[in-house]
Every structure is written in structure tokens, then in C-alpha cells.
Amino acid sequence: MNPDDVDETRLTRVEAIITSMTHEEREDLKSSMDREETG
């Protein structure tokens, strides 16, 4: 199995989850990601 294929599948699933999220949930996710990046 090609690792790239796994990434592609995961990406598609993540996109589907984000698409089904509400605007509020998306903002929440973004701010928690920002916190992780800044350490």
C-alpha cells in the first residue's frame, strides 16, 4: 500500500468532516490549531 494513498484517504475524510461542521465548530478548530502551532 502506497503511503500517499493513505494520506489522500485521510485528507478526503478530514475534508468531509470539516464540510459537515458548523461555522462555529470550524472557528473552534482553527483557534485550537493556532494554539498548537505557536506552542
CSV table of C-alpha atoms in Angstrom, one decimal:
chain,number,residue,atom,x,y,z
A,1,MET,CA,0.0,0.0,0.0
A,2,ASN,CA,1.3,3.4,-1.0
A,3,PRO,CA,1.6,5.9,1.9
A,4,ASP,CA,0.4,8.6,-0.4
A,5,ASP,CA,-2.8,6.8,-0.9
A,6,VAL,CA,-3.4,6.7,2.9
A,7,ASP,CA,-2.8,10.4,3.1
A,8,GLU,CA,-5.2,11.0,0.3
A,9,THR,CA,-7.9,9.0,2.0
A,10,ARG,CA,-7.3,10.7,5.3
A,11,LEU,CA,-7.4,14.1,3.7
A,12,THR,CA,-10.7,13.3,2.0
A,13,ARG,CA,-12.2,12.2,5.3
A,14,VAL,CA,-11.0,15.3,7.1
A,15,GLU,CA,-12.4,17.5,4.3
A,16,ALA,CA,-15.8,15.7,4.7
A,17,ILE,CA,-15.8,16.2,8.4
A,18,ILE,CA,-14.9,19.9,8.1
A,19,THR,CA,-17.6,20.4,5.4
A,20,SER,CA,-20.2,18.9,7.7
A,21,MET,CA,-19.1,21.1,10.6
A,22,THR,CA,-20.9,24.3,11.6
A,23,HIS,CA,-19.2,27.6,11.2
A,24,GLU,CA,-18.7,27.8,15.0
A,25,GLU,CA,-17.0,24.4,15.1
A,26,ARG,CA,-14.7,25.4,12.3
A,27,GLU,CA,-13.6,28.6,14.1
A,28,ASP,CA,-13.1,26.5,17.2
A,29,LEU,CA,-10.9,24.1,15.3
A,30,LYS,CA,-8.9,26.9,13.7
A,31,SER,CA,-8.1,28.5,17.1
A,32,SER,CA,-7.1,25.3,18.7
A,33,MET,CA,-4.8,24.6,15.7
A,34,ASP,CA,-3.3,28.1,16.0
A,35,ARG,CA,-2.5,27.5,19.7
A,36,GLU,CA,-0.7,24.2,18.8
A,37,GLU,CA,1.4,25.9,16.1
A,38,THR,CA,2.5,28.8,18.4
A,39,GLY,CA,3.5,26.2,21.1
